[in-house]
Tab-separated table of C-alpha atoms and ligand atoms in Angstrom:
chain	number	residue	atom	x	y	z
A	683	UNK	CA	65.577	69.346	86.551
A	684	UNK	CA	69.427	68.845	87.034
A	685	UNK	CA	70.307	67.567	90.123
A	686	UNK	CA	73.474	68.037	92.574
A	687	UNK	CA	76.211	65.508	91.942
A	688	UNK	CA	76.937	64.835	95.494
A	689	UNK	CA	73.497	64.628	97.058
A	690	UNK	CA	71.096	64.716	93.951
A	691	UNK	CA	68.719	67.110	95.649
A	692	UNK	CA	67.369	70.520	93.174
A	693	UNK	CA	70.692	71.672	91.771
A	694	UNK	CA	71.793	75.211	91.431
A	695	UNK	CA	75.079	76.033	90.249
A	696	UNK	CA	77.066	74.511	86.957
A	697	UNK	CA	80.535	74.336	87.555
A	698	UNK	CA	81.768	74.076	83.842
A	699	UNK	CA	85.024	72.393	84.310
A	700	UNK	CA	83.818	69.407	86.138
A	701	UNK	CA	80.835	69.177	84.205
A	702	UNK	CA	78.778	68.985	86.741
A	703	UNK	CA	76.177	70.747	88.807
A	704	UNK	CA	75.890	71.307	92.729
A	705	UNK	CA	73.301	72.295	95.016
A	706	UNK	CA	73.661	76.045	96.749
A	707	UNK	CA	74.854	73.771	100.478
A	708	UNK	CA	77.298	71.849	98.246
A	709	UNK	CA	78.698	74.333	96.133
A	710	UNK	CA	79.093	76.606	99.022
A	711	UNK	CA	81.051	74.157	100.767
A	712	UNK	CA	83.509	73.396	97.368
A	713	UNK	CA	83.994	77.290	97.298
A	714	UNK	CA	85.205	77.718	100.708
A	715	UNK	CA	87.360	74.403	100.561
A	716	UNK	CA	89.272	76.204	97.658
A	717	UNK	CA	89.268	79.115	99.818
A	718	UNK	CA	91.268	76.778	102.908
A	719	UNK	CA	93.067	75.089	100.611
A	720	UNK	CA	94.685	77.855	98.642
A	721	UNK	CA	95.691	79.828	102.289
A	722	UNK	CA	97.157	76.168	103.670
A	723	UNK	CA	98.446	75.276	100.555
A	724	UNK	CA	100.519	78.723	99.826
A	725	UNK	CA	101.435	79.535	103.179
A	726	UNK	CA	99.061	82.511	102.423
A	727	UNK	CA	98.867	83.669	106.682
A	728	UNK	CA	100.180	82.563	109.463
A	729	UNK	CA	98.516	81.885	112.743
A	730	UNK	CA	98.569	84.946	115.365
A	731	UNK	CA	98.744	87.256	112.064
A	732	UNK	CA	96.659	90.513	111.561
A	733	UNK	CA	95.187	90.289	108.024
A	734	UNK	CA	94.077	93.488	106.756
A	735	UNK	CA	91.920	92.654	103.780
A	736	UNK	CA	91.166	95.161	101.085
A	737	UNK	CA	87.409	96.054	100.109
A	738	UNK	CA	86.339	97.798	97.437
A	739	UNK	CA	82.648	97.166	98.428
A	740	UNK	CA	82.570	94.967	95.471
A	741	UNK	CA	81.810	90.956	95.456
A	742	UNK	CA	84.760	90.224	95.268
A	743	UNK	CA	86.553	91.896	98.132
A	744	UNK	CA	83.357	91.794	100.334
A	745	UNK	CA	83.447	87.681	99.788
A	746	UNK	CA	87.323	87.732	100.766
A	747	UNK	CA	86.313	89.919	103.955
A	748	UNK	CA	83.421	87.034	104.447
A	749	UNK	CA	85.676	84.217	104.263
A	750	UNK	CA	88.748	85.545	105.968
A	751	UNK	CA	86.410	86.568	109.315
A	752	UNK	CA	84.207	83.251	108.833
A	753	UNK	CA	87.183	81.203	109.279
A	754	UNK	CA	89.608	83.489	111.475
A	755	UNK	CA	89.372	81.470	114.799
A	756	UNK	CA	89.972	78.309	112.527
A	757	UNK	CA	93.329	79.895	110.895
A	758	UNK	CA	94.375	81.907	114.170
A	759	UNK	CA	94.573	85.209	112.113
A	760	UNK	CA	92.639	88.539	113.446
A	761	UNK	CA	90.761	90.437	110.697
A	762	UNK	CA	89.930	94.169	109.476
A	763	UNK	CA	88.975	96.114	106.312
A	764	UNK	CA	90.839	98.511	104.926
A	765	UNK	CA	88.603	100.500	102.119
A	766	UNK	CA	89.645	103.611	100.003
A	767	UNK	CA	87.316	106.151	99.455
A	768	UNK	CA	88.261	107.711	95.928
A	769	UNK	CA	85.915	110.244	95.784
A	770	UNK	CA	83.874	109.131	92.989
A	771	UNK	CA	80.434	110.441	93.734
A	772	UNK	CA	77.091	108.428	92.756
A	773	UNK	CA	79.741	105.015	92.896
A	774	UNK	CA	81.558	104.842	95.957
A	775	UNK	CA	79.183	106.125	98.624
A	776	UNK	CA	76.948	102.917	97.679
A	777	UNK	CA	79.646	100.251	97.863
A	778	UNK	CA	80.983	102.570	101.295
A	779	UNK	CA	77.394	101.629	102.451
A	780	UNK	CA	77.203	98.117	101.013
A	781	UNK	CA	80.842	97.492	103.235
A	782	UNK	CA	80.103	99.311	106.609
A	783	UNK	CA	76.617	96.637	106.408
A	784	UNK	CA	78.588	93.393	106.171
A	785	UNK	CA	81.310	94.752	108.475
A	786	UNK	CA	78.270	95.583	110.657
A	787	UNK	CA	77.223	91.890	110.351
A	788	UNK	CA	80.506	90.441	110.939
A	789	UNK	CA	81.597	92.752	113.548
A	790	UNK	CA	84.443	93.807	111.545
A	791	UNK	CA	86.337	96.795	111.733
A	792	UNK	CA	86.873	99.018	108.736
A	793	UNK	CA	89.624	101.762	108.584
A	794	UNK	CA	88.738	104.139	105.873
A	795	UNK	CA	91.212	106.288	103.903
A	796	UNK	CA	90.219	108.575	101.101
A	797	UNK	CA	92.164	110.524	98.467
A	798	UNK	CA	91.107	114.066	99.597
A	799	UNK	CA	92.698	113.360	103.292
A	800	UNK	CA	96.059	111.726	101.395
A	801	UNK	CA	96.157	113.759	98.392
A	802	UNK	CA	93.935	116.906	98.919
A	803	UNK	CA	91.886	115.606	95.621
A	804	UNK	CA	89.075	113.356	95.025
A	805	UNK	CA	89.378	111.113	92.007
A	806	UNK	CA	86.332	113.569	90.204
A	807	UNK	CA	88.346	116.016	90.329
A	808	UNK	CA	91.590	114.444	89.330
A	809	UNK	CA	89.484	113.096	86.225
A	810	UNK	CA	88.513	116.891	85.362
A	811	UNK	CA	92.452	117.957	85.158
A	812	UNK	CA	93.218	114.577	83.330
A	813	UNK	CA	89.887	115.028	81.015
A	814	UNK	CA	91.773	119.659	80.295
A	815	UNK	CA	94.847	117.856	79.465
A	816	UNK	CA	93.259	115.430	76.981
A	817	UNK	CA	93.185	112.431	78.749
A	818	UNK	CA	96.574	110.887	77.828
A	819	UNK	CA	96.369	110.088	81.333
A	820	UNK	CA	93.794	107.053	81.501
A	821	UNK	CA	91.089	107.921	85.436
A	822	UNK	CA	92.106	104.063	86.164
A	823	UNK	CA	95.857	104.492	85.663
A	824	UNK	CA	95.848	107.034	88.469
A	825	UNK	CA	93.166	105.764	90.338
A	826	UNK	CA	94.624	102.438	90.302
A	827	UNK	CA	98.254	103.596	91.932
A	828	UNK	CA	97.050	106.051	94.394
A	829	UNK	CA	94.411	103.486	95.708
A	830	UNK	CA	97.490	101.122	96.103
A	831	UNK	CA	99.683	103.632	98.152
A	832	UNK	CA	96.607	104.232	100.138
A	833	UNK	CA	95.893	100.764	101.055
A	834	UNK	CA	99.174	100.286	101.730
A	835	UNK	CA	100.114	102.747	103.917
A	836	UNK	CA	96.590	102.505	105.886
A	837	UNK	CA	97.218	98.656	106.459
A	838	UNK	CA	100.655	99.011	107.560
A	839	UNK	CA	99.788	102.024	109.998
A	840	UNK	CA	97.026	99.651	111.862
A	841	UNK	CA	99.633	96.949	111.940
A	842	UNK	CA	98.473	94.372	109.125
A	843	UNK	CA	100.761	91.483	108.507
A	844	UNK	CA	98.862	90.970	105.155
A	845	UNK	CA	97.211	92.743	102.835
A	846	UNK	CA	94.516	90.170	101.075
A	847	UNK	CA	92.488	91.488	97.996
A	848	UNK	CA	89.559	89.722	96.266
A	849	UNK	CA	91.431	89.257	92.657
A	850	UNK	CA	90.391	86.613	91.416
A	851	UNK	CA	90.815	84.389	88.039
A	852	UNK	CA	89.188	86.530	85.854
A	853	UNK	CA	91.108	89.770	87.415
A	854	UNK	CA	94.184	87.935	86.587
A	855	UNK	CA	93.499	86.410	83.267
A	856	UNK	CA	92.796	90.156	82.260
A	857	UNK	CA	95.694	91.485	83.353
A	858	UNK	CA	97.464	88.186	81.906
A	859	UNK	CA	96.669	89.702	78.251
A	860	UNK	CA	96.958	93.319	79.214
A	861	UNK	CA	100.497	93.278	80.448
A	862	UNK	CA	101.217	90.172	77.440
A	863	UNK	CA	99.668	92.756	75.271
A	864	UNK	CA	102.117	95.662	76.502
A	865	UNK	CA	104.962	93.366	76.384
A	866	UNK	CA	104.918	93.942	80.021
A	867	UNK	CA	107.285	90.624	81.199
A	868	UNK	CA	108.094	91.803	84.851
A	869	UNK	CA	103.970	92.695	85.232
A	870	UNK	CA	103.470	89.040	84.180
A	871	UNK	CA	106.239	87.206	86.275
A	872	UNK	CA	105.757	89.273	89.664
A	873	UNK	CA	101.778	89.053	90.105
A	874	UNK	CA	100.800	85.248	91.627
A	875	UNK	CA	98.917	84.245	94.561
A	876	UNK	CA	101.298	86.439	96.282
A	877	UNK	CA	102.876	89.285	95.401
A	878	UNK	CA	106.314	89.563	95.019
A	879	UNK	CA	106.623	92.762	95.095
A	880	UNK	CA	105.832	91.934	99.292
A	881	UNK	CA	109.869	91.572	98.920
A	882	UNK	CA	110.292	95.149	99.094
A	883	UNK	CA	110.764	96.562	102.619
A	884	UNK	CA	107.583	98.566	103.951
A	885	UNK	CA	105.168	97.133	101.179
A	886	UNK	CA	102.754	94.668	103.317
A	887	UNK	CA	102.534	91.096	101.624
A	888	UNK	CA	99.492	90.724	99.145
A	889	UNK	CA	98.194	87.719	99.087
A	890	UNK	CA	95.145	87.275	96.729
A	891	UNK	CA	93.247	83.973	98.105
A	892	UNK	CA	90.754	83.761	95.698
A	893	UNK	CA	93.543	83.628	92.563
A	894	UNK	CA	91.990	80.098	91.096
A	895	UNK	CA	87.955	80.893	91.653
A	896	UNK	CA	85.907	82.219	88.681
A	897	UNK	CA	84.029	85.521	88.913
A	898	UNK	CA	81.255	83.396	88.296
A	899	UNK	CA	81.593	81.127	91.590
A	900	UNK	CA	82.374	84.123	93.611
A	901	UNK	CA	78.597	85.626	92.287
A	902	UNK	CA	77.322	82.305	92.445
A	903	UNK	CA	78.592	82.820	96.557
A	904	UNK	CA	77.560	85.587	97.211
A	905	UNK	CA	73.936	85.281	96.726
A	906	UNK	CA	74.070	81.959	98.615
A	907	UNK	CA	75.337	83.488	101.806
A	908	UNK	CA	73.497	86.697	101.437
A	909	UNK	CA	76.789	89.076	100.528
A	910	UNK	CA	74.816	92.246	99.084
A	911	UNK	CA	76.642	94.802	96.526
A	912	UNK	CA	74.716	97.336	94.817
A	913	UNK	CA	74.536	96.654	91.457
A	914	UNK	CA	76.379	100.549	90.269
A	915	UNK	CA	79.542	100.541	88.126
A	916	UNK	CA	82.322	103.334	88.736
A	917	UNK	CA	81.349	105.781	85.579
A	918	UNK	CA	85.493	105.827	84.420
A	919	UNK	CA	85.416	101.576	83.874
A	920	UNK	CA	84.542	102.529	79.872
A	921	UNK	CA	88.366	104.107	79.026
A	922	UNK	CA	90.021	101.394	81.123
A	923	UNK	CA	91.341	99.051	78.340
A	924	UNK	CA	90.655	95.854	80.327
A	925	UNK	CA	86.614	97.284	79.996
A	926	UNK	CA	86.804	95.197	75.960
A	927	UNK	CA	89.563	92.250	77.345
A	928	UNK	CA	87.164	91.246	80.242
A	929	UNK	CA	84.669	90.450	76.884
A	930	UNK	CA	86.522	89.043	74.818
A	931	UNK	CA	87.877	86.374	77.760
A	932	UNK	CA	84.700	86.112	78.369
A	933	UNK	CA	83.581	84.790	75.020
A	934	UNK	CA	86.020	82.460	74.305
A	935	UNK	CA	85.432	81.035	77.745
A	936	UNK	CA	82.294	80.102	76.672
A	937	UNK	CA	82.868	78.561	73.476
A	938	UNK	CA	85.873	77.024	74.897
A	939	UNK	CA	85.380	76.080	78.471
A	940	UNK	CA	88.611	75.624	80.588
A	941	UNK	CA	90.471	78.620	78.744
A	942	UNK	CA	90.848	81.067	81.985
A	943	UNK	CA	92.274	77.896	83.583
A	944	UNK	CA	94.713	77.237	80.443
A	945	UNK	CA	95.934	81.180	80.493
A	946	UNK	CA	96.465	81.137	84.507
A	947	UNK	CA	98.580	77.932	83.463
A	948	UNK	CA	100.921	79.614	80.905
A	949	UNK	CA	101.469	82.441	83.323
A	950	UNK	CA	102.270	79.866	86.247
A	951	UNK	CA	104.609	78.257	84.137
A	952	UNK	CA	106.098	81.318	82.977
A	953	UNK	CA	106.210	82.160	86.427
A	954	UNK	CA	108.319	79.187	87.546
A	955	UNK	CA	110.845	78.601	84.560
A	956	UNK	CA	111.503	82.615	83.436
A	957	UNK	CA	114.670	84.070	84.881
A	958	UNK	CA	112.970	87.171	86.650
A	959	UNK	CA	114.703	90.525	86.810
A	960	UNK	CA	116.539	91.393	89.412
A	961	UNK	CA	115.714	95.020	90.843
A	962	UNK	CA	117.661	96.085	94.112
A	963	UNK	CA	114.738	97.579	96.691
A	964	UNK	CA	115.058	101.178	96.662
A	965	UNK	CA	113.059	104.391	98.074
A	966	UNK	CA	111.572	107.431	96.068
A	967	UNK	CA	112.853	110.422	96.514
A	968	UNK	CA	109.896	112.444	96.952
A	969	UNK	CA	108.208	110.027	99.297
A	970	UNK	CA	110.405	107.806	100.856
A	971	UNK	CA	107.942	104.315	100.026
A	972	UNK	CA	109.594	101.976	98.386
A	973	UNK	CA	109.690	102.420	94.671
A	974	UNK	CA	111.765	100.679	91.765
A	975	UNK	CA	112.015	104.542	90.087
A	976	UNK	CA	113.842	107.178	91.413
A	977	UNK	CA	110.150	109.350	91.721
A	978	UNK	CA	107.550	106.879	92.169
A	979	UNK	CA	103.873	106.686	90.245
A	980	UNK	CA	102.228	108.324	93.183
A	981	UNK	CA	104.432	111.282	93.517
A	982	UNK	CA	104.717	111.389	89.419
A	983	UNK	CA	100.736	111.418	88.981
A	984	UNK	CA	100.831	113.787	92.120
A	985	UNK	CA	103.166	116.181	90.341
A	986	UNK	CA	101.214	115.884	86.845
A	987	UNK	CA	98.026	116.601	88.680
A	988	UNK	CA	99.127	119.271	90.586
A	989	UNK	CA	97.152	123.081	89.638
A	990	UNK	CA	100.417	124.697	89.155
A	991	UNK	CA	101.291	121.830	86.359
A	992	UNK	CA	97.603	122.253	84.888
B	1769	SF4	FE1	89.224	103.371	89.871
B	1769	SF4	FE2	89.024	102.642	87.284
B	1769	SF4	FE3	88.129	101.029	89.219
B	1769	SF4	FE4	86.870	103.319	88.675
B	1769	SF4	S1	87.067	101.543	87.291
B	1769	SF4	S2	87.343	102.521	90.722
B	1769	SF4	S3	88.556	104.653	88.139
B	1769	SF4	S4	90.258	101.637	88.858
């Protein structure tokens, strides 16, 4: 029987990189050290801040929503949700359900925006028009920007200082390869533990505290403190292109423990030396957010979607 490395009772998580194994009490108190340390250590809030965090309903985001209302007297911040509901049926209304529960528990508030009320479509039906027009347009390519105006605008409306989502350092070891894969340098140089995009005038700062925890730990967490999330996968993850990456990361993590860590390295460093490019804030014209195009992705995927375009 492996034991815990700090008090050698019945151990029950490995943490690969150390080598070592801690009990659930242990290893729940490493994860949400990491978690204090990476919001002291970045500067992620301020005391007497509103943090708005974004939940999907999945671990991830429901752990960040844990964490950030477990230790809100202790940082000074106030906290709420802010969820999306996409329209996706036989997906969404189960992690809606999973999310009102812990908010429930918490005594969290959730503000809840959904694509029909923004857009006057639900993502279904988006997916039909892209599916007529042969699906040059991928469902997580539009899903993925509208959800961000969305969350956006809904945190900014109720006042959020931040906007913190549950990426963590699988999320950004996948994108890592995607954008390296698409030669996409700004992609790469722009996304860290906070978003620099939060330069850009009506765009709430993202800050994404759980940047340098494995999906792994954050599962491992979850069942320790009892955060529930159905087990149902949105039915459009299989043409998303990070659906393969996430397994092949995966795979060479295990024959080759530490690589995640080595890749989120790379990037850091590429972060700190590369000259960045310099973009002047500017609006869209359609709009009026903040958008480095003249018509931003919302409007353009608004525009493509649109019947009369169909
Ligand atoms: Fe949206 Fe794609 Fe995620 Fe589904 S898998 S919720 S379509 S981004």
């Amino acid at each position: 029987m492996a034991k815990c490395y700090v008090c050698g009772r019945r151990a029950s998580v490995y943490v690969s990189y150390l080598g070592d194994y801690l009990c659930s009490e242990h290893f729940a108190e490493y994860f949400e050290r990491r978690f204090l340390e990476a919001v002291r250590f970045y500067k992620l809030v301020e005391r007497g801040e509103r943090v708005a965090v974004a939940v999907s309903g999945g671990k991830d985001s429901l752990t960040t929503l844990y964490l950030f209302s477990r230790f809100a007297g202790e940082l000074g911040v106030e906290v709420f949700g802010v969820a999306v509901d996409e329209g996706i049926a036989g997906y969404r209304e189960y992690k809606l359900e999973a999310l009102r529960s812990l908010a429930g528990r918490l005594g969290v508030e959730i503000i809840v925006g959904s694509f029909k009320e923004y857009f006057g479509f639900t993502l279904d039906e988006a997916v039909k028009a892209l599916r007529e027009k042969g699906f040059k347009v991928k469902p997580c390519s539009v899903c993925g920007v509208l959800r961000r105006y969305v969350m956006n605008h809904a945190a900014r409306e109720a006042g959020a200082d931040k906007l913190a989502t549950g990426h963590n350092l699988d999320d950004e070891v996948q994108v890592f390869v995607m954008n390296a894969l698409k030669n996409h340098v700004e992609g790469i140089l722009r996304e860290g533990i906070v978003s620099e995009r939060a330069e850009e005038g009506d765009l709430v700062p993202r800050i994404k505290p759980l940047y340098f925890i494995p999906e792994k730990e954050v599962l491992a967490y979850t069942l320790i403190r009892n955060i529930y999330t159905p087990f149902v996968e949105c039915p459009y993850i299989v043409y998303a292109l990070r659906h393969p990456i996430r397994h092949w990361v995966n795979e060479v993590e295990d024959s080759s423990p530490g690589f995640k860590y080595r890749v989120l390295a790379v990037k850091e460093l590429a972060r700190k030396t590369a000259r960045k490019p310099s973009r002047k804030p500017s609006r869209c014209a359609v709009c009026g957010e903040p958008s480095s195009r003249p018509l931003c992705k919302t409007c353009l995927y608004r525009a493509y979607l649109d019947e009369r375009y169909r």
